[in-house]
Tab-separated table of C-alpha atoms (C1' of nucleotides) in Angstrom:
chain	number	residue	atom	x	y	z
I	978	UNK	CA	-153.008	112.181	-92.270
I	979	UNK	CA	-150.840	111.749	-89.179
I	980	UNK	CA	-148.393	108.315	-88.545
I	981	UNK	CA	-146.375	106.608	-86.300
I	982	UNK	CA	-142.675	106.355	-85.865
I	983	UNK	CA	-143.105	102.801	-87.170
I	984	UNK	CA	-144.930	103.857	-89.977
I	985	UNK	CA	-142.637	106.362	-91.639
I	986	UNK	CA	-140.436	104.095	-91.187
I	987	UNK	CA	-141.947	101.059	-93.290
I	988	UNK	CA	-142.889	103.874	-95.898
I	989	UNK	CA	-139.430	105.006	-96.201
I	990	UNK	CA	-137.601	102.029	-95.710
I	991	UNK	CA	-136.191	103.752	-92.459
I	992	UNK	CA	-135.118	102.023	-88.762
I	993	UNK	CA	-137.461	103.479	-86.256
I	994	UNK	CA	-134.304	103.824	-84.258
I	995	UNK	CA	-132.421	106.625	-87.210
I	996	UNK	CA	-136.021	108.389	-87.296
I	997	UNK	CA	-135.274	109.255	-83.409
I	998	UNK	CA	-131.474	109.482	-83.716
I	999	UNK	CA	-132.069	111.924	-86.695
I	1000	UNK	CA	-134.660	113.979	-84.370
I	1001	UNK	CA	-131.890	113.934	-81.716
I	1002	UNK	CA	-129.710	115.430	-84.009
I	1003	UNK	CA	-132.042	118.098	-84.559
I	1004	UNK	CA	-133.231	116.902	-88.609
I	1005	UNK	CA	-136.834	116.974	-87.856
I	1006	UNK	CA	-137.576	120.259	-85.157
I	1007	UNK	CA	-141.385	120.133	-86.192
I	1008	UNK	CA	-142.211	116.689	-85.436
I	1009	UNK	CA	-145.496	116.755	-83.364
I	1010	UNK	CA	-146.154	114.638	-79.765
I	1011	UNK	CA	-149.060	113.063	-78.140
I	1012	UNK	CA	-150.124	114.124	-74.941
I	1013	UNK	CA	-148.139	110.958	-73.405
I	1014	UNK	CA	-145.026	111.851	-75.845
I	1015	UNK	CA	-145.436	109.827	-78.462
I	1016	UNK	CA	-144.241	111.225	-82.153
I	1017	UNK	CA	-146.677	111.754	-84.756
I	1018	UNK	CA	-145.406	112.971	-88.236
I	1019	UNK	CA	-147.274	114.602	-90.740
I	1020	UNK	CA	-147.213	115.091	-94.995
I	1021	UNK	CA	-144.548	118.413	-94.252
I	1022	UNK	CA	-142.549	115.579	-91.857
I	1023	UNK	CA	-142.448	113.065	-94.337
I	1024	UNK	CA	-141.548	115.483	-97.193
I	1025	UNK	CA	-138.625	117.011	-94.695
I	1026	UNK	CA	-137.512	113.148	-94.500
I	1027	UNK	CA	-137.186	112.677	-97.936
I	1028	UNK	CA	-134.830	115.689	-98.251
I	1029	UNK	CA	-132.882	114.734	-95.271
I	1030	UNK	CA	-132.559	111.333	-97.360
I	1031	UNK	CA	-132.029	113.013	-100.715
I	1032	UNK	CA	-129.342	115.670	-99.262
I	1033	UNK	CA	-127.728	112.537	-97.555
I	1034	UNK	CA	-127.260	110.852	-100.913
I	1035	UNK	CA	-125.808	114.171	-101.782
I	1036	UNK	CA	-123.031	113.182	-100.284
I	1037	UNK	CA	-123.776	115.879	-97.077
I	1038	UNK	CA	-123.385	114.897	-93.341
I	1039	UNK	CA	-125.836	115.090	-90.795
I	1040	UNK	CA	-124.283	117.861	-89.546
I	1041	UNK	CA	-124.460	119.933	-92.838
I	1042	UNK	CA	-128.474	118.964	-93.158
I	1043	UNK	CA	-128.458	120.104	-89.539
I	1044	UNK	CA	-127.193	123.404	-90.169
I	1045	UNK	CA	-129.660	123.910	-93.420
I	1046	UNK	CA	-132.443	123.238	-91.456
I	1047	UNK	CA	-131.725	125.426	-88.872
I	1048	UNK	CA	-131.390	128.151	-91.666
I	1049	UNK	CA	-134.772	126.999	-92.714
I	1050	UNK	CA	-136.131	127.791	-89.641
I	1051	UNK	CA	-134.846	131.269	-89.627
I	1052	UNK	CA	-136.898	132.050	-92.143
I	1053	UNK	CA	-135.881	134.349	-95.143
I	1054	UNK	CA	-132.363	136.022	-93.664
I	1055	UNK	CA	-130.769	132.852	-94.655
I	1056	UNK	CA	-132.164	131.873	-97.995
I	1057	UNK	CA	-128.281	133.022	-99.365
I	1058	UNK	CA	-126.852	130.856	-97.147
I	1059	UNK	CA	-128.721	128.150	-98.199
I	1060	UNK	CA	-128.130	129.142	-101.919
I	1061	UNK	CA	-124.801	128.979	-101.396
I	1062	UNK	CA	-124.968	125.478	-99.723
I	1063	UNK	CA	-127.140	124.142	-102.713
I	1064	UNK	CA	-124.644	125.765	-104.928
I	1065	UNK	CA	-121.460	124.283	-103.323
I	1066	UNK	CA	-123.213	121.375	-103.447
I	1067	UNK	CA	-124.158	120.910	-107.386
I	1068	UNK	CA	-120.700	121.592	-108.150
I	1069	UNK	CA	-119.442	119.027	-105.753
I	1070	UNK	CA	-121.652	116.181	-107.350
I	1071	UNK	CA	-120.760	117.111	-110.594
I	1072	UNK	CA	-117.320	116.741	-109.467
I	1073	UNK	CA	-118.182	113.369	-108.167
I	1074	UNK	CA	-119.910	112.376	-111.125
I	1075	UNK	CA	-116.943	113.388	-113.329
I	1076	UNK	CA	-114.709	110.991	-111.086
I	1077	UNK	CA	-117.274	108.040	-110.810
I	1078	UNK	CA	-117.024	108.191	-114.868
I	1079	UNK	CA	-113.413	107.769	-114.647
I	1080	UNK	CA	-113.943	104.979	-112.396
I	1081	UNK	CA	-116.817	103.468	-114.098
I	1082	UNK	CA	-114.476	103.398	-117.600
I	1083	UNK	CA	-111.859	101.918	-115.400
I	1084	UNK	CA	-113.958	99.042	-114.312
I	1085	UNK	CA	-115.346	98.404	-118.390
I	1086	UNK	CA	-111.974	97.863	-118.917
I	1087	UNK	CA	-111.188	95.493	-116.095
I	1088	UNK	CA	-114.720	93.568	-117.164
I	1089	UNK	CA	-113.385	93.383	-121.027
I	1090	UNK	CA	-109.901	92.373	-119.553
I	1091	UNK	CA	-111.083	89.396	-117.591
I	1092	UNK	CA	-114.142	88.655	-120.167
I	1093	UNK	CA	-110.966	87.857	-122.399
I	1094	UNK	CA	-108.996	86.590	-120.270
I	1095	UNK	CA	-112.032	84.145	-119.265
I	1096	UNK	CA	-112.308	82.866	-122.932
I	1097	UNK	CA	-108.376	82.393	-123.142
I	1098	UNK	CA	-108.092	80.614	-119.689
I	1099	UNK	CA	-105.813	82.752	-119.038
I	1100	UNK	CA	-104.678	86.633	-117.505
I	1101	UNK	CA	-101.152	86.391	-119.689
I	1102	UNK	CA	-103.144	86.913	-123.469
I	1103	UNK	CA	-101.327	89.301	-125.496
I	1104	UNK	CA	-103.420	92.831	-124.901
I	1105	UNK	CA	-102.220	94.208	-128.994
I	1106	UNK	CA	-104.051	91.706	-130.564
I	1107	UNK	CA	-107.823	92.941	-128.850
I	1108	UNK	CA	-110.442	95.675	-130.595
I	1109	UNK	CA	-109.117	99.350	-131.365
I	1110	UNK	CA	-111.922	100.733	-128.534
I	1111	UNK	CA	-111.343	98.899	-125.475
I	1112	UNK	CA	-107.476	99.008	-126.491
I	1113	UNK	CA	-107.595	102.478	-126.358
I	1114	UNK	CA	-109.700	102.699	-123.303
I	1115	UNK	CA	-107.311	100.665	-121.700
I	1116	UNK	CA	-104.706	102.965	-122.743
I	1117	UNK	CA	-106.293	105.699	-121.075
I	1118	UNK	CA	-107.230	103.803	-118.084
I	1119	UNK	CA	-104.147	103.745	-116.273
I	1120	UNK	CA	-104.259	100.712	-115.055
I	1121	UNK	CA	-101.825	98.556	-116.593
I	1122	UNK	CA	-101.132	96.399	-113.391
I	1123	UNK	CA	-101.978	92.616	-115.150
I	1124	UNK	CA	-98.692	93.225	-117.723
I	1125	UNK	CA	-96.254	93.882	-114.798
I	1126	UNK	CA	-97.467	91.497	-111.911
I	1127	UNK	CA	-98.998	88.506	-113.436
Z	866	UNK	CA	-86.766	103.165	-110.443
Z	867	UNK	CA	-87.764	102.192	-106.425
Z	868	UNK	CA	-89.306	104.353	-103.831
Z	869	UNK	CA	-89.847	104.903	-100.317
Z	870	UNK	CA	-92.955	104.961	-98.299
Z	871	UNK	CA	-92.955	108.311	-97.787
Z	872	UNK	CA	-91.766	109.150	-102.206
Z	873	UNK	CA	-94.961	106.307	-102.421
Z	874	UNK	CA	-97.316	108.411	-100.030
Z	875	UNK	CA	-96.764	111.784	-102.184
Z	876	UNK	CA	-96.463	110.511	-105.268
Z	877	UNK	CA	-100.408	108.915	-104.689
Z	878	UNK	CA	-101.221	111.654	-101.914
Z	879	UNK	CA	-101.794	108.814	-99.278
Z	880	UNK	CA	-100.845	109.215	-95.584
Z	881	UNK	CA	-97.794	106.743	-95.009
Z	882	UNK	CA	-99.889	105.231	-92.621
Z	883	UNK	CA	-102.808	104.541	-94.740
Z	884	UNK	CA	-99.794	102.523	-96.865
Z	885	UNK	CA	-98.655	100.298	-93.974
Z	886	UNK	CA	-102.585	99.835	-93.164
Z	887	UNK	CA	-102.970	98.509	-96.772
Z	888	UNK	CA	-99.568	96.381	-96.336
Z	889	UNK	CA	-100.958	94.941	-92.650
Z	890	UNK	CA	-104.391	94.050	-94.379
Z	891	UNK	CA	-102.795	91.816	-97.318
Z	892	UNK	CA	-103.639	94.530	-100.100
Z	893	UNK	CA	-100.094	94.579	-100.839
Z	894	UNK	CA	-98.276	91.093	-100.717
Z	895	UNK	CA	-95.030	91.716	-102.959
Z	896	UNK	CA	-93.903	94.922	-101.930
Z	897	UNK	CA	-90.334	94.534	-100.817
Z	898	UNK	CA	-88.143	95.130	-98.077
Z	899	UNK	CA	-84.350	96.457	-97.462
Z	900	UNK	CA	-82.142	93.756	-95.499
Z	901	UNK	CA	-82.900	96.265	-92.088
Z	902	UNK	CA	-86.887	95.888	-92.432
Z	903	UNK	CA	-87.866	99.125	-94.768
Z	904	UNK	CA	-90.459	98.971	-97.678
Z	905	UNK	CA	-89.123	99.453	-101.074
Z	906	UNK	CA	-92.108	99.641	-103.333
Z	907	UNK	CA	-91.602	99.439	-107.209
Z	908	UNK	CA	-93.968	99.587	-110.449
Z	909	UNK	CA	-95.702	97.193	-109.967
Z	910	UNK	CA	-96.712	98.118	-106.139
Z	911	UNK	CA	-97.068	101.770	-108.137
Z	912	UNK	CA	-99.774	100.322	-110.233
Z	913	UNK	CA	-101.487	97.740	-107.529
Z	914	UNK	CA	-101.946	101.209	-105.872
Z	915	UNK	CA	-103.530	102.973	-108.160
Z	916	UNK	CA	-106.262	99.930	-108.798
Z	917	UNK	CA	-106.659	99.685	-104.907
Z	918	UNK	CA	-107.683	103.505	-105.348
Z	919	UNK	CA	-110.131	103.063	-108.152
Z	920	UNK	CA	-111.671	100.013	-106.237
Z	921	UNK	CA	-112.176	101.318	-103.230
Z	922	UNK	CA	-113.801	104.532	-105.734
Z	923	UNK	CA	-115.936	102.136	-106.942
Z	924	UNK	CA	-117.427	101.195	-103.979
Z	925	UNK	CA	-115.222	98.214	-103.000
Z	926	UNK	CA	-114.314	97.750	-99.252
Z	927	UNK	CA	-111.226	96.803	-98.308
Z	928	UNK	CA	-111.799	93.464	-97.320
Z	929	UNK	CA	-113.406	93.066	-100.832
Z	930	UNK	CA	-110.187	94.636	-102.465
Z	931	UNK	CA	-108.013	91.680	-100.481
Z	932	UNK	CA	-110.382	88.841	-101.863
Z	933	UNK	CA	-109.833	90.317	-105.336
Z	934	UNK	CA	-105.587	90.668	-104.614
Z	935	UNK	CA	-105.937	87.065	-102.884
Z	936	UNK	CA	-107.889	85.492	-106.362
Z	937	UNK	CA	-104.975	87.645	-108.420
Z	938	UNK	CA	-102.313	85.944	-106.653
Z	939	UNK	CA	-103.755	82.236	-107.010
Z	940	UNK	CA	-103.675	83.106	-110.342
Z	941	UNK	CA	-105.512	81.434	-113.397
Z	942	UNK	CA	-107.800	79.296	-111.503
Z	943	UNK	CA	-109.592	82.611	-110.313
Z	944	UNK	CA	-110.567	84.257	-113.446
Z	945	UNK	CA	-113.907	83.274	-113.495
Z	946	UNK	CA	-114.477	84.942	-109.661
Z	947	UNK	CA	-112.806	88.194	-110.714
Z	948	UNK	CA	-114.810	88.726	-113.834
Z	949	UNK	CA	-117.865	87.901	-112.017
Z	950	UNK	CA	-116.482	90.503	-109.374
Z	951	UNK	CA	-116.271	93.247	-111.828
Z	952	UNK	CA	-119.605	92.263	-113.377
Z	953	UNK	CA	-120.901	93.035	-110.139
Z	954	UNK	CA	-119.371	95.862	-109.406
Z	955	UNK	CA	-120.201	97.317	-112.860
Z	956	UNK	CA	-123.907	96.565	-112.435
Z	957	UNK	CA	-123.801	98.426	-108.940
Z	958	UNK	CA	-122.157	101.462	-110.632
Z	959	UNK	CA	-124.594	101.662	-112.639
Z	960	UNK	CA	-127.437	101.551	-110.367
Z	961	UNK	CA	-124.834	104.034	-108.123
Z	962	UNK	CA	-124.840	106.572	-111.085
Z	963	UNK	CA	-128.462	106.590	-111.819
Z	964	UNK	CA	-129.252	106.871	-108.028
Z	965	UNK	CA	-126.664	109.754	-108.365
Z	966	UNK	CA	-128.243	111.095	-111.693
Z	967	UNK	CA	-131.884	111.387	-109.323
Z	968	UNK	CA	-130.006	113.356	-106.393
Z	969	UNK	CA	-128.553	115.529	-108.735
Z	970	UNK	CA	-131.749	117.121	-110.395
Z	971	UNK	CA	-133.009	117.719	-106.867
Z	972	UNK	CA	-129.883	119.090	-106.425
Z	973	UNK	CA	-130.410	121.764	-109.204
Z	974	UNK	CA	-133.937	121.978	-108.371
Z	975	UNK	CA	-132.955	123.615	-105.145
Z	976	UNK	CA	-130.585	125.541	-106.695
Z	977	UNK	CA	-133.307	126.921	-109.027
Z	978	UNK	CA	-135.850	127.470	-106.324
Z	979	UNK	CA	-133.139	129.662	-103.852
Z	980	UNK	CA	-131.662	131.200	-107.092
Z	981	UNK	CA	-135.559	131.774	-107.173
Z	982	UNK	CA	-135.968	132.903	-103.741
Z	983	UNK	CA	-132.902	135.115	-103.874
Z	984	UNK	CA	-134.104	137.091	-106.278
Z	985	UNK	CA	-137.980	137.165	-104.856
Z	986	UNK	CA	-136.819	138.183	-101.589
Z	987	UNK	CA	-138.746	135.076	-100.018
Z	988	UNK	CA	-139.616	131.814	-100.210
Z	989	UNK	CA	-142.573	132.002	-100.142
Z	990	UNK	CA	-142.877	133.391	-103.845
Z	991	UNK	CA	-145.704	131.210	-106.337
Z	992	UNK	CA	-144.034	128.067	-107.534
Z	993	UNK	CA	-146.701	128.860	-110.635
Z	994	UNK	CA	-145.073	131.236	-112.812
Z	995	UNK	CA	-142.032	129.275	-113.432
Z	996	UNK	CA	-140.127	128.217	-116.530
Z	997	UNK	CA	-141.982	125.273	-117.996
Z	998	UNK	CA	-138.531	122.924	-117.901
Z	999	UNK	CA	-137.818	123.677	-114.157
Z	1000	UNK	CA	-141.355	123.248	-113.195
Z	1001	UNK	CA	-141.224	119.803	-115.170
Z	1002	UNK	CA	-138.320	119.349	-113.224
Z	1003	UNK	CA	-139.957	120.182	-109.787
Z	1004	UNK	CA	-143.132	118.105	-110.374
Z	1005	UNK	CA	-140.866	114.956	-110.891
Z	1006	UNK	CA	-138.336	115.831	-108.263
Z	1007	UNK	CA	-140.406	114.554	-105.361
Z	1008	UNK	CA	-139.544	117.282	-103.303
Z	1009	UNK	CA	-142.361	119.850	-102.431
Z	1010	UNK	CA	-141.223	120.410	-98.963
Z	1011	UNK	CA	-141.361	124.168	-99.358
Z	1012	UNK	CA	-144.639	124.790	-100.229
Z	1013	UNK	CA	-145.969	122.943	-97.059
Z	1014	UNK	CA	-143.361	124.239	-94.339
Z	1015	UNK	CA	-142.002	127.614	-95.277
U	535	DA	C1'	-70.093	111.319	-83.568
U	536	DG	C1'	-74.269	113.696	-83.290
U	537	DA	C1'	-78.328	115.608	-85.179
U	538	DT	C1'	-82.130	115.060	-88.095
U	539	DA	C1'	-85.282	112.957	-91.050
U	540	DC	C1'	-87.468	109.035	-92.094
U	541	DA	C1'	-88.500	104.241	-91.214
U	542	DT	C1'	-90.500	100.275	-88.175
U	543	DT	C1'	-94.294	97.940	-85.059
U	544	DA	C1'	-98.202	97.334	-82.013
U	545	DA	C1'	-101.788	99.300	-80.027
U	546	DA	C1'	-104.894	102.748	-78.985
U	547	DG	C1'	-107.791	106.571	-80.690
U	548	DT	C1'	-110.982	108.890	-84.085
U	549	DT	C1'	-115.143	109.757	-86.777
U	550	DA	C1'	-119.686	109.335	-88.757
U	551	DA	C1'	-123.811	107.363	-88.800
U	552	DC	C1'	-126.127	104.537	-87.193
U	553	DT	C1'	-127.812	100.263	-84.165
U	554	DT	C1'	-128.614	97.807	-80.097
U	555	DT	C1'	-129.693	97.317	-75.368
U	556	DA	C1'	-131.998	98.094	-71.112
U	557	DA	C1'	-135.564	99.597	-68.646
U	558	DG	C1'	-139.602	101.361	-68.717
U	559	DT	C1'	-144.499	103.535	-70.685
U	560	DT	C1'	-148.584	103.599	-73.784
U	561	DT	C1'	-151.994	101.693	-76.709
U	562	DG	C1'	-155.337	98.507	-78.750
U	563	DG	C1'	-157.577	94.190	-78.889
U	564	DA	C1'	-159.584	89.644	-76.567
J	471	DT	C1'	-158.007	93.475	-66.965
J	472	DC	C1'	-154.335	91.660	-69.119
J	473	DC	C1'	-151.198	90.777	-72.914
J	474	DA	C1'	-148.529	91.918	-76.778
J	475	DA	C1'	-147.021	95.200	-79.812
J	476	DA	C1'	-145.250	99.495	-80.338
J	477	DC	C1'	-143.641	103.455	-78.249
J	478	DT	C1'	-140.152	106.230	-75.009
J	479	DT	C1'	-135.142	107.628	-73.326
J	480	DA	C1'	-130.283	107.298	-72.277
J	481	DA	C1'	-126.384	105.058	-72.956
J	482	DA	C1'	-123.454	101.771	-74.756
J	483	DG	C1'	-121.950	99.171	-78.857
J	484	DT	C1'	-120.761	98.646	-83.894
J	485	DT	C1'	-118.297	99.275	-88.232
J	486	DA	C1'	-115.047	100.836	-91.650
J	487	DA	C1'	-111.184	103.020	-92.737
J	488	DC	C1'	-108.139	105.212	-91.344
J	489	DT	C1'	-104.919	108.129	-87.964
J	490	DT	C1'	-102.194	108.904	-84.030
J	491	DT	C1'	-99.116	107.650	-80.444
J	492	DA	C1'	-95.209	105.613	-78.319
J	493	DA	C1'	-91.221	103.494	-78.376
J	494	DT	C1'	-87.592	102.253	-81.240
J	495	DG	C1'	-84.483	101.563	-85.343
J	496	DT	C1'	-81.999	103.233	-89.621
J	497	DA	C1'	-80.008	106.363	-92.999
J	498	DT	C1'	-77.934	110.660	-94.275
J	499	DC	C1'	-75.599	114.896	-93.653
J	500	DT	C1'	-71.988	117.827	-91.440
DNA sequence: AGATACATTAAAGTTAACTTTAAGTTTGGA
DNA sequence: TCCAAACTTAAAGTTAACTTTAATGTATCT
């Protein structure tokens, strides 16, 4: 099964215009043509696409995905380098996740803090008087800024 | 206890410039000033910082982080569009981390296929005899790509 | 007083990852 | 055959969040 730039597109929520600008780039070197130039992208396309989108949400650039799939195309010299790169990469998004789970804790707090202060009417309620887990989240959250400057 | 730009800009490992940036945009509309013109930031700037760093690490824009310092400084009246800010912005961490939680086991699935491949010599080794977890893993990761184009 | 480090502003420059535009070509249906 | 939709390229434009530059002022040390 073969499809058109517009195609892919609609099936992976893509603009026509990143499909090409990703080709360009040099993402997608196995991308088939027409006789008159027109692109036609097969099941190995597609599933190259949704690495290229998966690695993006990885948190790597273009130019990173560029360089993998270059090693991909040399063939088995560079499956360490690639290793590597998938290794670097795990511990990077664990270090990511660790922080998004500081931020995320920050943010429960700042939802309880203005949940309360919604049912008070107020910002300027007295913090002590509020349940022993958010009061101790808050205490670890850092972010003490409605005290001082409200 | 007050500080400089540049004591402010180590202290929170932000470029000086990124401060006055933050100042220029309204993210910071009480910090003070010396008779002559230079910033004097205290605690409370100190703190107002550190939430303008775990908002924008939430996925807050700038502009976004002004609304929410403009609402804070009208004071009471805005409660209800702050908490309904963070509700948001809770809701899309969520949906952030589980998108997150998706990459991630592709992430290790790659790892285990080049760990894989390292060892093999190739890539082209039979996806088959696998560990029944990581082949669970593989079957719901989405991403066959090697089979097909390697 | 002079040097040096740090501060100020306004404005221009940078970067990544697209997105849009312009001008044209190809394809499929009436 | 003709029209509209969908494709092509190259190049310019967009956006966010800084970052750098230039020109100048202020504070501190010797």
């Amino acid at each position: 099964m073969e499809y058109s730039i517009g195609e892919v597109a609609k099936i992976l929520d893509i603009n026509p215009s990143t499909l090409r600008y990703y080709d360009k780039e040099g993402l997608l070197p196995l991308v088939n043509r027409t006789p008159s130039g027109i692109r036609t992208f097969n099941q190995d396309d597609l599933s190259l696409l949704r690495l290229v989108q998966c690695l993006k949400s990885s948190g790597l650039s273009i130019k990173d995905i560029k360089q993998f799939v270059d090693w991909t195309l040399m063939g088995d010299d560079t499956i360490e380098e690639r290793r590597d790169m998938f290794r670097r990469q795990k511990a990077q998004m664990e270090a990511q996740m660790a922080q998004m789970e500081r931020t995320y804790n920050a943010i429960l707090y700042k939802c309880w803090f203005y949940e309360t202060a919604y049912d008070e009417g107020t910002t300027d309620f007295d913090p002590a008087k509020t349940p022993d887990e958010v009061a101790m989240l808050k205490r670890n959250s850092g972010l003490h800024h409605e005290k001082q400057s409200n």
